[in-house]
mmCIF file of C-alpha atoms and ligand atoms in Angstrom:
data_model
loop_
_atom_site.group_PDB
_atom_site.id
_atom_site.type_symbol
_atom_site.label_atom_id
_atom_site.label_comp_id
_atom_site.label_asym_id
_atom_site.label_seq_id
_atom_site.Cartn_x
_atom_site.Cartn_y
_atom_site.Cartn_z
ATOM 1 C CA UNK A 1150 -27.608 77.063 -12.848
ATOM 2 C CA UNK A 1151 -24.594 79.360 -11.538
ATOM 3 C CA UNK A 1152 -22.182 79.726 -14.282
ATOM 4 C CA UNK A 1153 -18.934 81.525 -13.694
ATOM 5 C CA UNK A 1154 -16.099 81.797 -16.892
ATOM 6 C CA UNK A 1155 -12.586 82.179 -17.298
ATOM 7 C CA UNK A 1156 -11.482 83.720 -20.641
ATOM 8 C CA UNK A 1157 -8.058 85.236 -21.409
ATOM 9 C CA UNK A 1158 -8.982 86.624 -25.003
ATOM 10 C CA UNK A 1159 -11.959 87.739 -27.640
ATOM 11 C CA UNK A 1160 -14.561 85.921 -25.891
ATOM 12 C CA UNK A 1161 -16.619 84.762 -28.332
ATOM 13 C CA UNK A 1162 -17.421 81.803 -26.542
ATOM 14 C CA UNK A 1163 -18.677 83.900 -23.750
ATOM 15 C CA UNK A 1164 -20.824 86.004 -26.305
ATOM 16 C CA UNK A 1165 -22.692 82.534 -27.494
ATOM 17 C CA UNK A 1166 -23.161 81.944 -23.529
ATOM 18 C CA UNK A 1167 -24.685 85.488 -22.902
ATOM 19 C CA UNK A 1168 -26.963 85.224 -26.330
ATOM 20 C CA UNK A 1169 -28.455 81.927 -25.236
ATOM 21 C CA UNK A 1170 -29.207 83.195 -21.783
ATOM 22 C CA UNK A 1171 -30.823 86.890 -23.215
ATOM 23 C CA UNK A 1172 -33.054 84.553 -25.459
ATOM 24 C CA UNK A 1173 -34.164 82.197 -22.952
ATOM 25 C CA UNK A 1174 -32.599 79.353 -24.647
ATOM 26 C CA UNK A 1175 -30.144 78.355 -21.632
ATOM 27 C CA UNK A 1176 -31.605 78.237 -18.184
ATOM 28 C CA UNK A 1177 -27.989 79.432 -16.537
ATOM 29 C CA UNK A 1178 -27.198 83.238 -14.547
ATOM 30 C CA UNK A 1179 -23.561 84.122 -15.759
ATOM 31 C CA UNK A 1180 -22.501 85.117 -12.338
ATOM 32 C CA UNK A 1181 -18.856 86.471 -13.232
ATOM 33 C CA UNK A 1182 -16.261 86.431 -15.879
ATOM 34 C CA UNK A 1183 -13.045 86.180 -14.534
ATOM 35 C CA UNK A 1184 -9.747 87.182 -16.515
ATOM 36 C CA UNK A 1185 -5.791 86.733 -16.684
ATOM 37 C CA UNK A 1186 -5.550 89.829 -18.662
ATOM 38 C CA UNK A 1187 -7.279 92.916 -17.959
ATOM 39 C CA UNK A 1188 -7.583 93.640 -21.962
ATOM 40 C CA UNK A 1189 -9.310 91.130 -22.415
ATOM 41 C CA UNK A 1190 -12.441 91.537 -24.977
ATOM 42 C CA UNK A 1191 -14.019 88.730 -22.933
ATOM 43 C CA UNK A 1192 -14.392 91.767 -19.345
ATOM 44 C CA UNK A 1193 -15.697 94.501 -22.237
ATOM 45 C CA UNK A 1194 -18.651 91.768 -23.397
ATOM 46 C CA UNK A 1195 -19.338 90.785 -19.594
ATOM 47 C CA UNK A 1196 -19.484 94.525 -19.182
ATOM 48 C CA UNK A 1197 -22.086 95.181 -21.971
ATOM 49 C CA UNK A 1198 -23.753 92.355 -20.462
ATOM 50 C CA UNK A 1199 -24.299 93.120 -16.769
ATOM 51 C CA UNK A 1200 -21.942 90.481 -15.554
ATOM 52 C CA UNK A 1201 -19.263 90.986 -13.303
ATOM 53 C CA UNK A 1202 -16.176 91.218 -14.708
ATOM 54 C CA UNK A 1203 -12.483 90.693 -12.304
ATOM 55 C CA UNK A 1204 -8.848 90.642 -14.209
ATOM 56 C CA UNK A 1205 -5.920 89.629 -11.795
ATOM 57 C CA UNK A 1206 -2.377 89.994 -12.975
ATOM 58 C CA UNK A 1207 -0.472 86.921 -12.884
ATOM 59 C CA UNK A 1208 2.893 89.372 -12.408
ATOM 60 C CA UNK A 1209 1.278 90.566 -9.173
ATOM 61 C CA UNK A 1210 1.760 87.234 -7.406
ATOM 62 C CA UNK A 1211 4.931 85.644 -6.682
ATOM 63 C CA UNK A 1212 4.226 82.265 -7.739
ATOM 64 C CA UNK A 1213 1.500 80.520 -9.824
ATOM 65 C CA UNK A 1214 -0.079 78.500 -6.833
ATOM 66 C CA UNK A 1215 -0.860 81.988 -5.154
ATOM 67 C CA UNK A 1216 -1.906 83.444 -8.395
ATOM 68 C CA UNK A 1217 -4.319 80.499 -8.806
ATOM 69 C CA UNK A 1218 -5.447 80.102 -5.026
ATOM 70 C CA UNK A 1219 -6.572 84.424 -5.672
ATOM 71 C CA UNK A 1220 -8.297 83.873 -8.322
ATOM 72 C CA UNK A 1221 -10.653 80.481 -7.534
ATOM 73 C CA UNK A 1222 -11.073 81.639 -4.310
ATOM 74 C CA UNK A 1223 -12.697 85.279 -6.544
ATOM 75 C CA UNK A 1224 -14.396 82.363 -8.627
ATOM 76 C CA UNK A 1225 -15.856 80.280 -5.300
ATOM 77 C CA UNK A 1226 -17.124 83.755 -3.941
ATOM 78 C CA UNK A 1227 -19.607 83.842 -6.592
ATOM 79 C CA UNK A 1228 -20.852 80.134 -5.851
ATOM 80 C CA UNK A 1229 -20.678 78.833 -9.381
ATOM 81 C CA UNK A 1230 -22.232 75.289 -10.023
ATOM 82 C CA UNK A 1231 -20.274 75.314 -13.097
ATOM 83 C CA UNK A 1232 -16.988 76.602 -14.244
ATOM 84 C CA UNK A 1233 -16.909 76.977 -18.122
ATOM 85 C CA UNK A 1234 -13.036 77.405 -18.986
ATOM 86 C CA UNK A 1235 -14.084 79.383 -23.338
ATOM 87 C CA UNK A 1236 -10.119 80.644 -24.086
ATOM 88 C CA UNK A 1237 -8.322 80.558 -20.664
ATOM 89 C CA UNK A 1238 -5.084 80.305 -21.344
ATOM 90 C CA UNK A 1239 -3.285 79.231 -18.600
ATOM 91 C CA UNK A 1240 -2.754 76.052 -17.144
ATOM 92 C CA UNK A 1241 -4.410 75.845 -13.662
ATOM 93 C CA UNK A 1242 -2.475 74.556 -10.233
ATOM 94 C CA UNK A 1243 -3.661 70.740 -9.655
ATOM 95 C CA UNK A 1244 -4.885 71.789 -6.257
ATOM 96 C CA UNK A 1245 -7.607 74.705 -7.845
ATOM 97 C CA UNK A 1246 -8.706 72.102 -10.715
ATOM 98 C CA UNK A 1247 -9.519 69.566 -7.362
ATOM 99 C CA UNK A 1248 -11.185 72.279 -5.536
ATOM 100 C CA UNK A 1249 -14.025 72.167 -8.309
ATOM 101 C CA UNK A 1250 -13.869 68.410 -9.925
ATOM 102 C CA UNK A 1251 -16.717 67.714 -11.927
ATOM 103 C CA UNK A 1252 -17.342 71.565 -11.941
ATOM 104 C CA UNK A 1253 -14.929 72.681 -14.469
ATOM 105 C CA UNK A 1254 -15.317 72.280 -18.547
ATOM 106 C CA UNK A 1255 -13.120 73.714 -20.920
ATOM 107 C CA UNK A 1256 -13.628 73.989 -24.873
ATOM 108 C CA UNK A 1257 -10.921 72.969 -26.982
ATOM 109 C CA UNK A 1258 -10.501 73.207 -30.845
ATOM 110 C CA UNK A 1259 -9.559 69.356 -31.676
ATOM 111 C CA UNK A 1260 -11.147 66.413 -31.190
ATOM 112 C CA UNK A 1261 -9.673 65.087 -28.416
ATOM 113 C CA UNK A 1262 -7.215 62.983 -27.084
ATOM 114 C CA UNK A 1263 -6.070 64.189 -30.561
ATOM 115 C CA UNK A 1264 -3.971 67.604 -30.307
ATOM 116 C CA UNK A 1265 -4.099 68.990 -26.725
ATOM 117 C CA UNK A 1266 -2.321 72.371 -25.959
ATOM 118 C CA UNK A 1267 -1.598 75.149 -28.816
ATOM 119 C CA UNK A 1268 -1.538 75.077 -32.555
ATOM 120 C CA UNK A 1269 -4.628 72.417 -33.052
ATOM 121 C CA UNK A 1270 -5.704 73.483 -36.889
ATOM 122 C CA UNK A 1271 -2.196 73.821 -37.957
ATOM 123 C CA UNK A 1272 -1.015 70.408 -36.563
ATOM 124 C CA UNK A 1273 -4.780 68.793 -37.899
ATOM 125 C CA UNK A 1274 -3.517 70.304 -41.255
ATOM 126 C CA UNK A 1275 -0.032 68.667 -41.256
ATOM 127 C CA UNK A 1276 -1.212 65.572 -40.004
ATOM 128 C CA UNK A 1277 -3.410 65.299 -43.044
ATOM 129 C CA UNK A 1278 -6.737 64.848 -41.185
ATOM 130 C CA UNK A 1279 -9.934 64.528 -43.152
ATOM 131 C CA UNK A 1280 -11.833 65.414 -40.104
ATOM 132 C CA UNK A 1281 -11.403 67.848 -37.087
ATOM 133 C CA UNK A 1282 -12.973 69.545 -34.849
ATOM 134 C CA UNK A 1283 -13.725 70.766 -30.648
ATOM 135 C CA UNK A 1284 -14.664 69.229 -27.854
ATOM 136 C CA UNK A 1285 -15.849 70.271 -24.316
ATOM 137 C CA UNK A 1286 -14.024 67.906 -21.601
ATOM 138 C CA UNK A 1287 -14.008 67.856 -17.827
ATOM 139 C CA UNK A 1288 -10.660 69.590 -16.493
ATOM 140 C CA UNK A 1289 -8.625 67.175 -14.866
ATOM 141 C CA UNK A 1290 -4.673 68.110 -14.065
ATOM 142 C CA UNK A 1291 -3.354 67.050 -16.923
ATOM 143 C CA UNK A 1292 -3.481 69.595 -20.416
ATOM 144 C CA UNK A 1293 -6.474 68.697 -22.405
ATOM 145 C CA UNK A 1294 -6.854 65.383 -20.803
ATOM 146 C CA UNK A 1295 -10.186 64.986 -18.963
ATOM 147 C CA UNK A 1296 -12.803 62.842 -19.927
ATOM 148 C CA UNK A 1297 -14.898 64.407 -22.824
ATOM 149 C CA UNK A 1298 -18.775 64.672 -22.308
ATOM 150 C CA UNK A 1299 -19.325 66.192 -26.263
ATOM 151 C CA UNK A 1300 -17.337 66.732 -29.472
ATOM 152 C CA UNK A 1301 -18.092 68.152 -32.772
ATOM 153 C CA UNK A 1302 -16.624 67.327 -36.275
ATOM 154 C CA UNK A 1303 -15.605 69.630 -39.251
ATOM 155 C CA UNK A 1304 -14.448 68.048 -42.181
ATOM 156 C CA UNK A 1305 -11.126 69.593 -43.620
ATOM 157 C CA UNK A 1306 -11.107 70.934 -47.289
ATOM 158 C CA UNK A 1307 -8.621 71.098 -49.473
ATOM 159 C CA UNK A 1308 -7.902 74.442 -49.255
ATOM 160 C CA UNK A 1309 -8.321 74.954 -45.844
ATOM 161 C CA UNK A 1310 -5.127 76.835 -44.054
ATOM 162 C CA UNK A 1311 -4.967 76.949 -40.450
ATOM 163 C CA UNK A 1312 -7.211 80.475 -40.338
ATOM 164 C CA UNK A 1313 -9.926 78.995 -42.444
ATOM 165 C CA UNK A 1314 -10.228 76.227 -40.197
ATOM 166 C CA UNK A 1315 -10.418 78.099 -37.223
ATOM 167 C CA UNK A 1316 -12.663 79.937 -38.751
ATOM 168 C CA UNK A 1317 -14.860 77.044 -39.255
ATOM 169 C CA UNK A 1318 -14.466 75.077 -36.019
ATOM 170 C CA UNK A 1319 -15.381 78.177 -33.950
ATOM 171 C CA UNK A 1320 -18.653 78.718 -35.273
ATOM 172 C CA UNK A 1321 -19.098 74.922 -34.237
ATOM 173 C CA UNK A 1322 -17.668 75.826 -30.991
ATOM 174 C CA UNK A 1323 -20.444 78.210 -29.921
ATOM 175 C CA UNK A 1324 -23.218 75.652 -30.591
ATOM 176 C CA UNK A 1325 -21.534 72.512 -29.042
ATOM 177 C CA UNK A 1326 -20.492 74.406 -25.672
ATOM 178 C CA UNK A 1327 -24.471 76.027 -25.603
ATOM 179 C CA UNK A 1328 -25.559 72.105 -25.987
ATOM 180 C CA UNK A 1329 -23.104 70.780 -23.320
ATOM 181 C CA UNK A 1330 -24.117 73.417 -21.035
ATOM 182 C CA UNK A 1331 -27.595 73.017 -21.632
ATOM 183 C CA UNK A 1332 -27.374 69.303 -20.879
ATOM 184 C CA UNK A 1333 -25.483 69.802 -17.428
ATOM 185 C CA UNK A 1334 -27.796 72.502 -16.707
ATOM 186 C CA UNK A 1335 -30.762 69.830 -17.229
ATOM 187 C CA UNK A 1336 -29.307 68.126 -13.867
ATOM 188 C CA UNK A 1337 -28.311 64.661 -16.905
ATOM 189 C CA UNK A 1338 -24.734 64.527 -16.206
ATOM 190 C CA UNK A 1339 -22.512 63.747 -13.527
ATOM 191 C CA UNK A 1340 -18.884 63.811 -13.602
ATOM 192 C CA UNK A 1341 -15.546 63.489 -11.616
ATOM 193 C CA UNK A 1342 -11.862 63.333 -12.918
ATOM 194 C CA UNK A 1343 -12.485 59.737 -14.432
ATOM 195 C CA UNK A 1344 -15.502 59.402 -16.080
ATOM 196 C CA UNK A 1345 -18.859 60.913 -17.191
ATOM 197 C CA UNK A 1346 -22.687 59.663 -16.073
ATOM 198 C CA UNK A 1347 -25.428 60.798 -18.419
ATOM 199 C CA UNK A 1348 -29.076 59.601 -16.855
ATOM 200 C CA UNK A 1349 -26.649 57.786 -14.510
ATOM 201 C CA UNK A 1350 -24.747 55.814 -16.706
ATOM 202 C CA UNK A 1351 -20.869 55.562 -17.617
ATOM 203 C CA UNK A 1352 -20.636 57.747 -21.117
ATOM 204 C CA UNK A 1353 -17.940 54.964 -23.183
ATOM 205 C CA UNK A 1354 -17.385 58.203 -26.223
ATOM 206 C CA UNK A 1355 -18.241 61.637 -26.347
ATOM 207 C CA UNK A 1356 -21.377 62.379 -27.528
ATOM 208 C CA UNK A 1357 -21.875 64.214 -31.188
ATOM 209 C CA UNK A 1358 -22.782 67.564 -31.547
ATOM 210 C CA UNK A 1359 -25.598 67.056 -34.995
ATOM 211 C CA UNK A 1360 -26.904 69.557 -37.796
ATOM 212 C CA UNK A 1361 -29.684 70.733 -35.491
ATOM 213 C CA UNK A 1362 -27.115 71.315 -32.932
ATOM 214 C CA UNK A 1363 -28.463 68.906 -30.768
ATOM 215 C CA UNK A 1364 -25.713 66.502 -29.008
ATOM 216 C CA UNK A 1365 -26.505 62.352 -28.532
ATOM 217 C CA UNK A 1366 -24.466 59.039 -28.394
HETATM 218 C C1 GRF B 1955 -11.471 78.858 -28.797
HETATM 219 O O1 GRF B 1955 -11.005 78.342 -30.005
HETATM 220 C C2 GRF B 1955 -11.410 77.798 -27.713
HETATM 221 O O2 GRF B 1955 -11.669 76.519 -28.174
HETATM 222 C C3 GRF B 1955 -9.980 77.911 -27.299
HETATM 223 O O3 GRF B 1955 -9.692 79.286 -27.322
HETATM 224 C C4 GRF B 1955 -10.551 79.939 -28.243
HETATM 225 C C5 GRF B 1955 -11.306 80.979 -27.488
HETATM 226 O O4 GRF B 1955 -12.058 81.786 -28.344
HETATM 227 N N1 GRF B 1955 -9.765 77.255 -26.034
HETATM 228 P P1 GRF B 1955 -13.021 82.907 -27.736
HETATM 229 O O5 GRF B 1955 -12.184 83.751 -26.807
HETATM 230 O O6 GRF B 1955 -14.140 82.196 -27.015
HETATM 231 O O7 GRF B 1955 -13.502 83.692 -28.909
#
């Protein structure tokens, strides 16, 4: 499977994408990482990796919808089957995220509908939830709103500031997107901007990412 990425930051996402694919463990080609910001760690580890890397500067287009048209069309040149959104930061034109529905995931560090947009650990944290977490969801429009194919749970100690928990839901992160990649790779799931088919049928709650990092109902 074609896999193209958008990352605005560290990349570590990425990393855990081009570590399964070096070891065999993900049958995917990582056929370009595309950036908002050329500094991006993300373009050095697609460098060290082989995979093509392109940055466009948002301040080099005059509005977002041409700044968004540039860089999907970069992204559709490289015939993705899937678009893995691991730390983009932007929010994408409605008419790009239609151009490739039930193409485009994104990771996000809550468990969703809970928390979309910024600040997820700190607002878990003041919310006083015993459980948190990520999820990968189908973009949609909306922020953080498409329907989520897999989640994975952290509890929340004590202690825990918001660092410490990002610290802990990340390394969760890396195995739940390699599962829910290596599930849509498998040819299982079919999606659009309502709902998800696994084995063709309707998926009624995410599925769990487990202590073998394996993800099921
Ligand atoms: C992750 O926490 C991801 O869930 C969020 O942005 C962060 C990206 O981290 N959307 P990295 O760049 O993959 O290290």
């Amino acid at each position: 499977m074609r896999v193209a990425v958008l990352a605005s930051g560290r990349g570590s996402n990425l990393q855990a994408l081009i570590n399964a694919r070096d070891a065999w463990e993900l049958a995917i080609e990582l056929v370009g990482v595309f950036s908002d910001r050329a500094s991006a760690g993300a373009l050095q580890r697609a460098s060290a990796a082989g995979i093509p890397g392109i940055s466009l500067r948002p301040k080099d287009f005059a509005t977002r919808a041409e700044f968004d048209a540039a860089m999907f069309d970069a992204v559709d040149a490289v015939q993705p089957s899937l678009i893995v959104c691991a730390g983009y930061m932007r929010i994408i034109a409605a008419e790009q995220v239609a151009r490739f529905e039930g193409r485009m995931i994104n990771i996000h560090p809550s468990l969703l509908p809970k928390y979309t947009g910024l600040h997820t650990h700190a607002r878990a944290l003041q919310a006083g939830d015993a459980v948190h977490g990520a999820s990968v969801h189908y973009v949609i429009p909306a922020l953080d709103a498409g329907p989520v194919l897999a989640q994975a749970q952290v509890p929340v100690l004590a202690d825990d500031t918001p660092e410490s928990l990002a610290v802990r839901v990340l390394a969760r992160e890396h195995p739940l997107l390699l599962a829910a990649v290596g599930l849509i790779a498998s040819g299982r799931v079919a999606a659009d901007a309502r709902q998800i088919l696994v084995d063709g049928a309707p998926l009624s709650a995410p599925l769990q990412l487990d202590a073998e990092n394996r993800i099921h109902a």
